Amino acid sequence: MKKKWLAVIPTIMLVSTPLTMGLSTTVDAAPKVTAQNVVAKAETRPTLRMGSRSNYVKTLQQILTDVKYHTGIDGIFGSNTREMVKEFQADHNLSADGIVGPKTWAALDQNKVERQQFPVNMAITFGKQKLGQNIVFSGDGRLLKDANKQSYYLLKGANKDWINQGGTGTIGWFHIYKDGRVVEA
């Protein structure tokens, strides 16, 4: 009799559990991107290196270009692509070996997500709030990482009045962070 109950109890629990258990009743506008999603996606892509040729190389080249590491998009992992990969890796505290493995794929994906959440125009707004509305900013638009893995833009600040008087107007280079910090480089 004991054995029958051990088989019957799980069946009763299964039948009595609502079928909608685990399903969301709300609809999100866009799927949420988590670190686990980014890493899982990165691990499904092949390792790419000098000489690789494929649609994955095209994807890599497009992502690099999207995050301001400009390279041609031809599906061939040549010297320009390798140099842009190395720059990206160095800027994001990765081993700058020019080989795109899971860590580099994950960093590229994460950088793209962060650029959407913290665009360069937001950094410029923070800079103007801290240094004044008379300051203009310029830079290459790359989102970088410091030693603490904090994202920032490196932007040159220049005074409009000094420029109008014939000078460069440069007041300095600044790291501008998502939390609004403006730190002189």
PDB file of C-alpha atoms in Angstrom:
ATOM      1  CA  MET A   1       0.000   0.000   0.000  1.00  0.00           C
ATOM      2  CA  LYS A   2       2.879   2.347   0.834  1.00  0.00           C
ATOM      3  CA  LYS A   3       4.360   1.906  -2.650  1.00  0.00           C
ATOM      4  CA  LYS A   4       1.046   2.770  -4.331  1.00  0.00           C
ATOM      5  CA  TRP A   5       0.801   6.043  -2.376  1.00  0.00           C
ATOM      6  CA  LEU A   6       4.331   6.946  -3.398  1.00  0.00           C
ATOM      7  CA  ALA A   7       3.221   6.680  -7.014  1.00  0.00           C
ATOM      8  CA  VAL A   8      -0.185   8.309  -6.510  1.00  0.00           C
ATOM      9  CA  ILE A   9       0.947  11.412  -4.550  1.00  0.00           C
ATOM     10  CA  PRO A  10       3.169  12.852  -7.331  1.00  0.00           C
ATOM     11  CA  THR A  11       0.369  12.254  -9.842  1.00  0.00           C
ATOM     12  CA  ILE A  12      -2.155  14.100  -7.660  1.00  0.00           C
ATOM     13  CA  MET A  13       0.312  16.989  -7.203  1.00  0.00           C
ATOM     14  CA  LEU A  14       0.890  17.202 -10.938  1.00  0.00           C
ATOM     15  CA  VAL A  15      -2.818  17.275 -11.756  1.00  0.00           C
ATOM     16  CA  SER A  16      -3.621  19.797  -9.026  1.00  0.00           C
ATOM     17  CA  THR A  17      -0.848  22.230 -10.070  1.00  0.00           C
ATOM     18  CA  PRO A  18      -2.165  24.974 -12.360  1.00  0.00           C
ATOM     19  CA  LEU A  19      -1.041  24.590 -15.941  1.00  0.00           C
ATOM     20  CA  THR A  20       0.017  28.231 -16.082  1.00  0.00           C
ATOM     21  CA  MET A  21       2.635  27.778 -13.386  1.00  0.00           C
ATOM     22  CA  GLY A  22       5.879  29.397 -14.514  1.00  0.00           C
ATOM     23  CA  LEU A  23       4.242  31.383 -17.307  1.00  0.00           C
ATOM     24  CA  SER A  24       4.350  35.151 -17.112  1.00  0.00           C
ATOM     25  CA  THR A  25       1.041  36.950 -17.299  1.00  0.00           C
ATOM     26  CA  THR A  26       2.721  40.208 -18.278  1.00  0.00           C
ATOM     27  CA  VAL A  27       4.252  40.958 -21.638  1.00  0.00           C
ATOM     28  CA  ASP A  28       7.569  42.788 -21.763  1.00  0.00           C
ATOM     29  CA  ALA A  29       8.281  45.134 -24.643  1.00  0.00           C
ATOM     30  CA  ALA A  30      11.740  43.638 -25.129  1.00  0.00           C
ATOM     31  CA  PRO A  31      13.529  40.640 -23.671  1.00  0.00           C
ATOM     32  CA  LYS A  32      15.739  41.435 -20.719  1.00  0.00           C
ATOM     33  CA  VAL A  33      19.448  41.005 -21.348  1.00  0.00           C
ATOM     34  CA  THR A  34      21.358  39.482 -18.478  1.00  0.00           C
ATOM     35  CA  ALA A  35      25.010  38.617 -18.052  1.00  0.00           C
ATOM     36  CA  GLN A  36      24.064  34.939 -18.333  1.00  0.00           C
ATOM     37  CA  ASN A  37      22.320  35.557 -21.683  1.00  0.00           C
ATOM     38  CA  VAL A  38      25.344  37.418 -23.029  1.00  0.00           C
ATOM     39  CA  VAL A  39      27.798  34.723 -21.910  1.00  0.00           C
ATOM     40  CA  ALA A  40      25.582  31.900 -23.207  1.00  0.00           C
ATOM     41  CA  LYS A  41      25.317  33.593 -26.606  1.00  0.00           C
ATOM     42  CA  ALA A  42      29.090  34.146 -26.672  1.00  0.00           C
ATOM     43  CA  GLU A  43      29.792  30.491 -25.954  1.00  0.00           C
ATOM     44  CA  THR A  44      27.787  29.315 -28.970  1.00  0.00           C
ATOM     45  CA  ARG A  45      29.953  31.191 -31.480  1.00  0.00           C
ATOM     46  CA  PRO A  46      33.208  29.847 -32.891  1.00  0.00           C
ATOM     47  CA  THR A  47      36.649  31.139 -32.012  1.00  0.00           C
ATOM     48  CA  LEU A  48      37.834  33.468 -34.772  1.00  0.00           C
ATOM     49  CA  ARG A  49      41.396  34.434 -35.657  1.00  0.00           C
ATOM     50  CA  MET A  50      43.518  35.761 -38.495  1.00  0.00           C
ATOM     51  CA  GLY A  51      42.544  33.932 -41.701  1.00  0.00           C
ATOM     52  CA  SER A  52      39.019  32.945 -40.579  1.00  0.00           C
ATOM     53  CA  ARG A  53      36.337  33.389 -43.252  1.00  0.00           C
ATOM     54  CA  SER A  54      32.642  33.065 -42.491  1.00  0.00           C
ATOM     55  CA  ASN A  55      29.390  34.818 -41.693  1.00  0.00           C
ATOM     56  CA  TYR A  56      30.565  34.835 -38.070  1.00  0.00           C
ATOM     57  CA  VAL A  57      33.461  37.046 -39.180  1.00  0.00           C
ATOM     58  CA  LYS A  58      30.932  39.370 -40.854  1.00  0.00           C
ATOM     59  CA  THR A  59      28.949  39.450 -37.604  1.00  0.00           C
ATOM     60  CA  LEU A  60      32.126  40.231 -35.668  1.00  0.00           C
ATOM     61  CA  GLN A  61      33.052  43.014 -38.084  1.00  0.00           C
ATOM     62  CA  GLN A  62      29.563  44.511 -37.850  1.00  0.00           C
ATOM     63  CA  ILE A  63      29.605  44.438 -34.039  1.00  0.00           C
ATOM     64  CA  LEU A  64      33.075  46.020 -33.972  1.00  0.00           C
ATOM     65  CA  THR A  65      31.876  48.783 -36.294  1.00  0.00           C
ATOM     66  CA  ASP A  66      28.705  49.289 -34.230  1.00  0.00           C
ATOM     67  CA  VAL A  67      30.785  49.869 -31.105  1.00  0.00           C
ATOM     68  CA  LYS A  68      33.134  52.321 -32.910  1.00  0.00           C
ATOM     69  CA  TYR A  69      35.989  49.975 -33.849  1.00  0.00           C
ATOM     70  CA  HIS A  70      35.768  50.527 -37.588  1.00  0.00           C
ATOM     71  CA  THR A  71      36.722  47.708 -39.887  1.00  0.00           C
ATOM     72  CA  GLY A  72      35.521  46.630 -43.292  1.00  0.00           C
ATOM     73  CA  ILE A  73      32.699  44.094 -43.379  1.00  0.00           C
ATOM     74  CA  ASP A  74      33.761  41.415 -45.829  1.00  0.00           C
ATOM     75  CA  GLY A  75      33.713  38.172 -43.814  1.00  0.00           C
ATOM     76  CA  ILE A  76      37.499  37.850 -43.939  1.00  0.00           C
ATOM     77  CA  PHE A  77      39.448  38.115 -40.676  1.00  0.00           C
ATOM     78  CA  GLY A  78      42.412  40.104 -41.949  1.00  0.00           C
ATOM     79  CA  SER A  79      44.998  42.364 -40.348  1.00  0.00           C
ATOM     80  CA  ASN A  80      42.618  45.343 -39.928  1.00  0.00           C
ATOM     81  CA  THR A  81      40.042  43.177 -38.159  1.00  0.00           C
ATOM     82  CA  ARG A  82      42.770  41.705 -35.948  1.00  0.00           C
ATOM     83  CA  GLU A  83      44.024  45.201 -35.008  1.00  0.00           C
ATOM     84  CA  MET A  84      40.498  46.392 -34.149  1.00  0.00           C
ATOM     85  CA  VAL A  85      39.950  43.238 -32.047  1.00  0.00           C
ATOM     86  CA  LYS A  86      43.233  43.904 -30.214  1.00  0.00           C
ATOM     87  CA  GLU A  87      42.241  47.528 -29.553  1.00  0.00           C
ATOM     88  CA  PHE A  88      38.839  46.443 -28.269  1.00  0.00           C
ATOM     89  CA  GLN A  89      40.424  43.789 -26.045  1.00  0.00           C
ATOM     90  CA  ALA A  90      42.975  46.254 -24.611  1.00  0.00           C
ATOM     91  CA  ASP A  91      40.249  48.854 -23.989  1.00  0.00           C
ATOM     92  CA  HIS A  92      38.191  46.259 -22.106  1.00  0.00           C
ATOM     93  CA  ASN A  93      40.946  44.740 -19.975  1.00  0.00           C
ATOM     94  CA  LEU A  94      41.097  41.501 -21.954  1.00  0.00           C
ATOM     95  CA  SER A  95      44.180  39.717 -23.215  1.00  0.00           C
ATOM     96  CA  ALA A  96      44.926  41.649 -26.441  1.00  0.00           C
ATOM     97  CA  ASP A  97      45.795  38.611 -28.552  1.00  0.00           C
ATOM     98  CA  GLY A  98      43.540  39.384 -31.532  1.00  0.00           C
ATOM     99  CA  ILE A  99      41.682  36.079 -31.136  1.00  0.00           C
ATOM    100  CA  VAL A 100      37.918  36.220 -30.616  1.00  0.00           C
ATOM    101  CA  GLY A 101      36.877  33.528 -28.147  1.00  0.00           C
ATOM    102  CA  PRO A 102      34.011  33.377 -25.618  1.00  0.00           C
ATOM    103  CA  LYS A 103      35.370  36.190 -23.401  1.00  0.00           C
ATOM    104  CA  THR A 104      35.793  38.598 -26.308  1.00  0.00           C
ATOM    105  CA  TRP A 105      32.375  37.689 -27.776  1.00  0.00           C
ATOM    106  CA  ALA A 106      30.783  38.306 -24.355  1.00  0.00           C
ATOM    107  CA  ALA A 107      32.585  41.647 -23.952  1.00  0.00           C
ATOM    108  CA  LEU A 108      31.488  42.739 -27.443  1.00  0.00           C
ATOM    109  CA  ASP A 109      27.870  41.831 -26.706  1.00  0.00           C
ATOM    110  CA  GLN A 110      27.981  43.516 -23.290  1.00  0.00           C
ATOM    111  CA  ASN A 111      29.561  46.660 -24.759  1.00  0.00           C
ATOM    112  CA  LYS A 112      26.789  46.903 -27.338  1.00  0.00           C
ATOM    113  CA  VAL A 113      24.127  46.616 -24.625  1.00  0.00           C
ATOM    114  CA  GLU A 114      25.902  49.197 -22.446  1.00  0.00           C
ATOM    115  CA  ARG A 115      26.203  51.632 -25.385  1.00  0.00           C
ATOM    116  CA  GLN A 116      22.429  51.414 -25.797  1.00  0.00           C
ATOM    117  CA  GLN A 117      21.925  52.120 -22.079  1.00  0.00           C
ATOM    118  CA  PHE A 118      24.653  54.815 -21.881  1.00  0.00           C
ATOM    119  CA  PRO A 119      25.024  56.610 -25.215  1.00  0.00           C
ATOM    120  CA  VAL A 120      27.771  59.184 -25.756  1.00  0.00           C
ATOM    121  CA  ASN A 121      25.261  62.071 -25.799  1.00  0.00           C
ATOM    122  CA  MET A 122      24.337  61.179 -22.202  1.00  0.00           C
ATOM    123  CA  ALA A 123      28.038  61.424 -21.271  1.00  0.00           C
ATOM    124  CA  ILE A 124      28.244  64.838 -22.956  1.00  0.00           C
ATOM    125  CA  THR A 125      25.206  65.998 -20.972  1.00  0.00           C
ATOM    126  CA  PHE A 126      26.910  64.886 -17.730  1.00  0.00           C
ATOM    127  CA  GLY A 127      30.085  66.700 -18.778  1.00  0.00           C
ATOM    128  CA  LYS A 128      28.218  69.941 -19.457  1.00  0.00           C
ATOM    129  CA  GLN A 129      26.404  69.678 -16.114  1.00  0.00           C
ATOM    130  CA  LYS A 130      29.729  69.381 -14.275  1.00  0.00           C
ATOM    131  CA  LEU A 131      31.934  71.717 -16.344  1.00  0.00           C
ATOM    132  CA  GLY A 132      29.445  74.213 -17.764  1.00  0.00           C
ATOM    133  CA  GLN A 133      27.322  74.706 -20.854  1.00  0.00           C
ATOM    134  CA  ASN A 134      30.126  76.648 -22.571  1.00  0.00           C
ATOM    135  CA  ILE A 135      32.189  73.461 -22.960  1.00  0.00           C
ATOM    136  CA  VAL A 136      32.131  71.320 -26.113  1.00  0.00           C
ATOM    137  CA  PHE A 137      33.217  67.693 -26.084  1.00  0.00           C
ATOM    138  CA  SER A 138      34.789  65.487 -28.709  1.00  0.00           C
ATOM    139  CA  GLY A 139      36.104  61.941 -28.861  1.00  0.00           C
ATOM    140  CA  ASP A 140      35.962  58.760 -30.882  1.00  0.00           C
ATOM    141  CA  GLY A 141      32.722  57.547 -29.276  1.00  0.00           C
ATOM    142  CA  ARG A 142      34.208  54.348 -27.886  1.00  0.00           C
ATOM    143  CA  LEU A 143      32.849  53.052 -24.604  1.00  0.00           C
ATOM    144  CA  LEU A 144      35.871  51.986 -22.557  1.00  0.00           C
ATOM    145  CA  LYS A 145      36.393  50.078 -19.284  1.00  0.00           C
ATOM    146  CA  ASP A 146      38.626  51.131 -16.418  1.00  0.00           C
ATOM    147  CA  ALA A 147      40.556  48.745 -14.157  1.00  0.00           C
ATOM    148  CA  ASN A 148      37.412  48.328 -12.010  1.00  0.00           C
ATOM    149  CA  LYS A 149      35.353  47.290 -15.070  1.00  0.00           C
ATOM    150  CA  GLN A 150      33.419  50.583 -14.949  1.00  0.00           C
ATOM    151  CA  SER A 151      32.343  51.896 -18.369  1.00  0.00           C
ATOM    152  CA  TYR A 152      33.253  55.426 -19.437  1.00  0.00           C
ATOM    153  CA  TYR A 153      33.791  57.639 -22.461  1.00  0.00           C
ATOM    154  CA  LEU A 154      37.097  59.448 -22.902  1.00  0.00           C
ATOM    155  CA  LEU A 155      36.198  62.925 -24.160  1.00  0.00           C
ATOM    156  CA  LYS A 156      38.197  66.098 -24.795  1.00  0.00           C
ATOM    157  CA  GLY A 157      36.638  69.238 -23.329  1.00  0.00           C
ATOM    158  CA  ALA A 158      37.141  72.604 -25.006  1.00  0.00           C
ATOM    159  CA  ASN A 159      35.936  76.098 -24.051  1.00  0.00           C
ATOM    160  CA  LYS A 160      33.829  77.745 -26.796  1.00  0.00           C
ATOM    161  CA  ASP A 161      35.076  81.250 -25.893  1.00  0.00           C
ATOM    162  CA  TRP A 162      38.712  80.213 -26.182  1.00  0.00           C
ATOM    163  CA  ILE A 163      37.990  78.610 -29.564  1.00  0.00           C
ATOM    164  CA  ASN A 164      36.273  81.822 -30.753  1.00  0.00           C
ATOM    165  CA  GLN A 165      39.398  83.772 -29.743  1.00  0.00           C
ATOM    166  CA  GLY A 166      41.524  81.602 -32.045  1.00  0.00           C
ATOM    167  CA  GLY A 167      42.851  79.014 -29.606  1.00  0.00           C
ATOM    168  CA  THR A 168      42.291  75.286 -29.383  1.00  0.00           C
ATOM    169  CA  GLY A 169      40.076  75.818 -26.376  1.00  0.00           C
ATOM    170  CA  THR A 170      41.250  72.568 -24.824  1.00  0.00           C
ATOM    171  CA  ILE A 171      40.699  72.401 -21.082  1.00  0.00           C
ATOM    172  CA  GLY A 172      41.535  68.697 -20.755  1.00  0.00           C
ATOM    173  CA  TRP A 173      40.549  65.084 -21.294  1.00  0.00           C
ATOM    174  CA  PHE A 174      37.869  63.552 -19.117  1.00  0.00           C
ATOM    175  CA  HIS A 175      36.547  60.120 -18.221  1.00  0.00           C
ATOM    176  CA  ILE A 176      32.766  60.488 -18.045  1.00  0.00           C
ATOM    177  CA  TYR A 177      30.916  57.635 -16.324  1.00  0.00           C
ATOM    178  CA  LYS A 178      27.302  56.494 -16.457  1.00  0.00           C
ATOM    179  CA  ASP A 179      26.765  57.529 -12.831  1.00  0.00           C
ATOM    180  CA  GLY A 180      27.584  61.151 -13.790  1.00  0.00           C
ATOM    181  CA  ARG A 181      31.182  61.254 -12.546  1.00  0.00           C
ATOM    182  CA  VAL A 182      33.493  63.440 -14.589  1.00  0.00           C
ATOM    183  CA  VAL A 183      37.132  62.643 -13.846  1.00  0.00           C
ATOM    184  CA  GLU A 184      40.047  64.468 -15.456  1.00  0.00           C
ATOM    185  CA  ALA A 185      42.239  61.976 -17.291  1.00  0.00           C
TER     186      ALA A 185
END
